[in-house]
XYZ file of C-alpha atoms in Angstrom:
349
model
C 105.987 69.820 128.683
C 105.524 72.456 126.010
C 107.895 72.826 123.081
C 108.199 75.431 120.315
C 109.095 74.022 116.880
C 109.854 75.613 113.538
C 109.350 73.228 110.625
C 111.646 74.732 108.036
C 115.120 74.707 106.552
C 118.092 75.440 108.857
C 120.287 78.266 107.642
C 117.598 80.137 105.628
C 116.914 83.749 106.438
C 113.495 82.755 107.733
C 115.031 80.443 110.303
C 118.054 82.591 111.172
C 116.082 85.739 111.925
C 113.338 83.951 113.820
C 116.017 82.368 116.000
C 117.577 85.794 116.607
C 114.206 87.027 117.775
C 113.777 83.969 119.962
C 117.134 84.603 121.627
C 116.036 88.189 122.377
C 112.768 86.912 123.818
C 114.555 84.285 125.894
C 112.672 81.287 124.498
C 113.928 78.004 122.979
C 112.768 77.182 119.494
C 113.758 73.871 117.863
C 114.218 73.634 114.099
C 112.942 70.460 112.482
C 114.183 70.074 108.889
C 111.603 69.599 106.165
C 113.868 67.160 104.389
C 114.102 64.906 107.420
C 110.412 64.887 108.246
C 108.495 64.955 104.949
C 107.002 61.658 103.785
C 106.301 59.943 107.088
C 105.276 62.756 109.384
C 104.124 60.600 112.303
C 107.281 58.513 112.410
C 109.549 61.610 112.116
C 107.629 63.568 114.775
C 107.483 60.639 117.169
C 111.271 60.168 116.857
C 111.604 63.764 117.945
C 109.402 63.238 121.023
C 105.900 64.061 119.818
C 104.224 61.772 122.365
C 106.008 63.317 125.307
C 105.229 66.934 124.600
C 102.630 69.487 123.575
C 103.909 71.241 120.427
C 103.466 74.718 119.037
C 104.406 74.413 115.383
C 105.276 77.141 112.895
C 105.426 75.877 109.287
C 107.832 77.571 106.892
C 107.586 76.851 103.143
C 109.377 73.667 102.017
C 112.654 74.133 100.094
C 112.044 73.819 96.349
C 114.999 73.698 93.982
C 113.096 73.807 90.678
C 112.419 77.045 88.736
C 110.425 75.165 86.062
C 106.881 76.590 85.793
C 105.558 73.292 84.453
C 106.626 71.581 87.696
C 104.848 74.205 89.788
C 101.519 72.403 90.168
C 103.143 69.085 91.085
C 105.274 70.706 93.792
C 102.320 72.700 95.149
C 100.028 69.662 95.192
C 102.719 67.690 97.041
C 102.956 70.528 99.580
C 99.155 70.530 99.954
C 99.284 66.782 100.730
C 101.911 67.428 103.395
C 99.739 70.151 104.917
C 96.755 67.748 105.050
C 98.908 65.158 106.849
C 100.133 67.786 109.324
C 96.562 68.919 110.010
C 95.485 65.335 110.569
C 98.410 64.751 112.946
C 97.544 67.913 114.784
C 94.021 66.730 115.421
C 95.256 63.364 116.737
C 98.095 64.735 118.891
C 98.743 67.790 121.049
C 99.845 70.191 118.306
C 98.948 73.873 118.159
C 99.769 75.762 114.964
C 100.959 79.306 114.412
C 99.205 79.070 111.027
C 96.900 76.108 110.720
C 97.845 73.893 107.774
C 94.319 74.006 106.331
C 94.564 77.813 106.131
C 98.031 77.782 104.630
C 96.674 75.393 102.000
C 93.719 77.624 101.258
C 95.947 80.674 100.706
C 98.235 78.645 98.420
C 95.344 78.441 96.005
C 94.694 81.921 94.592
C 91.286 80.913 93.221
C 90.047 79.466 96.497
C 91.471 82.353 98.523
C 89.922 85.079 96.410
C 86.562 83.306 96.296
C 86.487 83.148 100.096
C 87.427 86.789 100.412
C 84.629 87.833 98.033
C 82.061 85.770 99.911
C 83.213 87.478 103.132
C 82.666 90.919 101.618
C 86.328 92.003 101.385
C 87.209 94.371 98.522
C 89.385 92.461 96.072
C 90.761 92.941 92.539
C 88.202 91.650 90.037
C 88.528 88.139 88.661
C 87.500 88.089 84.999
C 87.502 84.337 84.699
C 88.532 81.712 87.248
C 90.128 79.498 84.638
C 91.281 80.170 81.097
C 92.817 77.345 79.067
C 94.125 78.821 75.823
C 95.340 82.038 74.241
C 92.389 82.011 71.840
C 89.939 81.680 74.699
C 91.621 84.568 76.516
C 91.297 86.835 73.452
C 87.601 85.952 73.225
C 87.019 86.730 76.874
C 88.809 90.083 76.588
C 86.768 91.019 73.520
C 83.504 90.014 75.218
C 84.316 92.074 78.311
C 85.656 95.016 76.252
C 89.003 94.880 77.971
C 92.392 95.393 76.355
C 94.641 94.376 79.269
C 94.596 91.609 81.901
C 96.756 89.950 84.536
C 97.285 86.170 84.336
C 98.267 84.154 87.359
C 98.902 80.442 87.886
C 96.473 79.418 90.608
C 99.284 77.819 92.638
C 102.086 80.244 91.862
C 104.135 82.413 94.240
C 106.933 84.949 94.031
C 105.670 86.208 90.627
C 106.264 82.751 89.141
C 104.234 82.642 85.891
C 102.517 85.982 86.490
C 101.949 87.787 83.174
C 100.551 91.213 82.310
C 99.034 91.066 78.854
C 97.820 93.931 76.633
C 96.056 93.488 73.263
C 94.797 96.251 71.024
C 92.195 94.526 68.845
C 92.025 97.312 66.244
C 95.750 97.254 65.520
C 96.444 93.652 66.509
C 99.368 94.818 68.625
C 100.259 92.743 71.711
C 102.595 93.262 74.655
C 103.414 90.773 77.381
C 105.288 91.390 80.614
C 106.399 88.302 82.495
C 109.240 86.707 84.440
C 108.657 83.473 82.579
C 110.894 82.442 79.710
C 111.361 79.415 77.490
C 114.749 77.950 78.342
C 116.558 77.565 74.975
C 118.548 74.610 76.368
C 115.626 72.524 77.625
C 112.555 74.048 75.995
C 110.891 74.279 79.412
C 109.177 77.361 80.848
C 111.199 78.722 83.751
C 110.822 81.515 86.260
C 113.782 83.902 85.752
C 112.965 86.370 88.530
C 113.493 89.133 85.982
C 110.679 91.000 84.294
C 110.789 90.935 80.490
C 108.767 92.627 77.836
C 107.676 90.757 74.660
C 106.052 92.392 71.628
C 106.244 89.680 68.937
C 102.700 88.322 68.438
C 103.788 84.812 67.463
C 106.089 84.542 70.449
C 103.422 85.862 72.819
C 100.712 83.501 71.582
C 103.034 80.544 71.910
C 104.036 81.507 75.447
C 100.408 82.160 76.491
C 99.347 78.807 75.110
C 101.847 76.979 77.340
C 101.293 79.181 80.381
C 97.532 78.849 80.352
C 97.733 75.037 80.375
C 99.139 75.357 83.932
C 95.711 76.294 85.390
C 95.605 80.081 85.364
C 93.054 82.703 86.305
C 92.603 86.098 84.635
C 92.177 89.281 86.588
C 91.410 92.876 85.691
C 94.529 95.021 85.148
C 93.977 98.065 87.317
C 95.737 101.426 86.989
C 97.716 101.653 90.225
C 98.456 104.710 92.328
C 101.708 106.446 91.413
C 104.528 108.113 93.302
C 107.279 110.107 91.578
C 106.778 108.373 88.275
C 106.521 104.855 89.744
C 103.344 102.803 90.053
C 103.045 100.967 93.393
C 101.064 98.723 95.628
C 101.373 97.816 99.324
C 102.615 94.735 101.161
C 101.386 94.293 104.722
C 102.139 91.650 107.360
C 99.290 91.058 109.772
C 99.984 89.134 113.002
C 97.686 88.436 115.877
C 95.029 90.659 114.378
C 97.190 93.742 113.941
C 99.191 95.217 111.073
C 102.807 94.862 112.206
C 104.469 95.970 108.991
C 103.516 97.748 105.749
C 105.602 99.119 102.910
C 105.111 100.274 99.339
C 106.502 98.364 96.359
C 107.359 100.713 93.539
C 107.953 99.626 89.957
C 108.366 101.054 86.432
C 106.539 97.987 85.124
C 103.218 96.321 85.980
C 104.620 93.662 88.360
C 105.763 94.971 91.724
C 107.139 91.933 93.542
C 110.276 92.862 95.480
C 112.048 89.712 94.236
C 112.310 91.511 90.880
C 114.605 94.248 92.198
C 111.741 96.706 92.467
C 111.931 99.617 94.921
C 110.623 99.308 98.467
C 109.579 102.504 100.173
C 108.424 103.236 103.685
C 104.719 103.951 103.820
C 105.250 107.350 105.403
C 107.194 108.497 102.314
C 104.153 108.231 100.089
C 102.331 111.101 101.778
C 99.036 109.187 101.802
C 96.082 110.685 103.628
C 95.502 109.200 107.090
C 92.056 107.995 105.957
C 93.592 105.944 103.113
C 96.206 104.362 105.393
C 93.479 103.463 107.880
C 91.280 101.974 105.170
C 94.148 99.875 103.849
C 95.017 98.602 107.322
C 91.425 97.820 108.129
C 91.081 95.884 104.868
C 94.228 93.886 105.740
C 92.855 92.984 109.159
C 89.465 92.064 107.632
C 91.099 89.872 104.992
C 93.209 87.893 107.490
C 90.193 87.687 109.806
C 88.330 85.824 107.064
C 90.657 82.854 107.684
C 90.384 81.760 111.315
C 93.570 79.971 112.397
C 96.107 82.382 110.826
C 98.538 83.856 113.291
C 100.323 85.679 110.468
C 99.727 86.425 106.784
C 101.107 88.697 104.089
C 98.537 90.817 102.244
C 99.144 92.613 98.953
C 96.968 95.716 98.563
C 96.261 97.739 95.405
C 95.349 101.400 95.655
C 93.338 102.421 92.591
C 94.782 105.391 90.709
C 92.830 108.508 91.490
C 90.405 107.250 94.180
C 93.083 105.387 96.168
C 90.441 102.793 97.012
C 92.197 99.728 98.516
C 91.639 96.227 97.171
C 93.231 92.911 98.123
C 95.383 91.612 95.259
C 96.276 88.333 96.981
C 97.384 86.815 100.300
C 100.215 84.611 101.426
C 100.035 82.406 104.531
C 103.833 82.432 104.712
C 104.562 86.004 103.624
C 106.471 87.071 106.691
C 110.009 87.354 105.223
C 110.564 91.019 104.398
C 114.254 91.966 103.907
C 113.532 95.608 104.725
C 112.466 94.427 108.163
C 114.956 91.682 109.053
C 117.898 93.916 108.175
C 116.438 96.696 110.259
C 114.379 96.099 113.452
C 113.343 92.470 112.753
C 110.004 93.590 114.059
C 107.967 90.808 112.355
C 109.938 87.881 113.827
C 110.296 89.609 117.184
C 106.509 89.827 117.368
C 106.223 86.151 116.426
C 108.673 85.225 119.193
C 106.546 87.168 121.697
C 103.412 85.366 120.489
C 105.196 82.005 120.925
C 106.424 83.039 124.339
C 102.882 83.831 125.422
C 101.768 80.324 124.344
C 104.791 78.670 125.995
C 104.179 80.189 129.409
C 100.473 80.935 129.180
C 97.388 78.842 129.582
C 96.221 78.945 125.892
């Protein structure tokens, strides 16, 4: 007997809209709660009938309640351990995965993901240094590379958590920092506020950078992005089963374009991009996901360089399928997932 299972959190938009798509496709999908299963995966799965069935498992992200950046690595490492356990269980039992746990784990680590993309020949945004540990070291690197602005990213961050755009004019000593991070005045901890802020006080910036860079961060080149009607933008694509099922532009007045920050989504057709650029971007998305065998779905963020419109992969997300502009419209992404699951359920694969 074959069974379709979503490992997630009941009641979340991810679960609700996948279940709506499953109803339309006429297939049964069970939801197994992360909170009930995590810790002893074999026991939990066997209690749900693992031994009596062949499973097709889709893994949604675990529910995290903390917004503290200094807890980010611990939470992510715990998640990576869970993914390893799920992969081991999959090898021992009859479990097929929508996204294999090893690949989800790889994409969780920005350093590992980008390194693999580069080795595979995919065009990516340039990594200046894979790890920078202090604000002083960062300034030295920027001076050595003759760069006045960089992007900083926690290696295991997501949803713009800890991302910082930093500009330093060495001649004048002026500094500017854009980030969603903030020191909570009540607790003194660094937290993700989901709101982009601009800082210009040098002492405040150096203090913040010192704490942020202790979280294991990489530094990337800050590219000038393509612009549309006074906004800079990049692209978010969702690739499923080897094809681009969804792509939209993310417009912003600031340097960080994540949609969680109340930035402006725009249909790709509204940009007026040449067909050749759209095709190059889509081909790059397919190539990037193809570098990770075992991914049924992935979100890909694409930068178009200002002027040339050359596409580059900014980063990837093995669980980047929740796009509000889709679920509140045609729900195309989850409907396609339901069809892929239906094919497994009634097919021979």
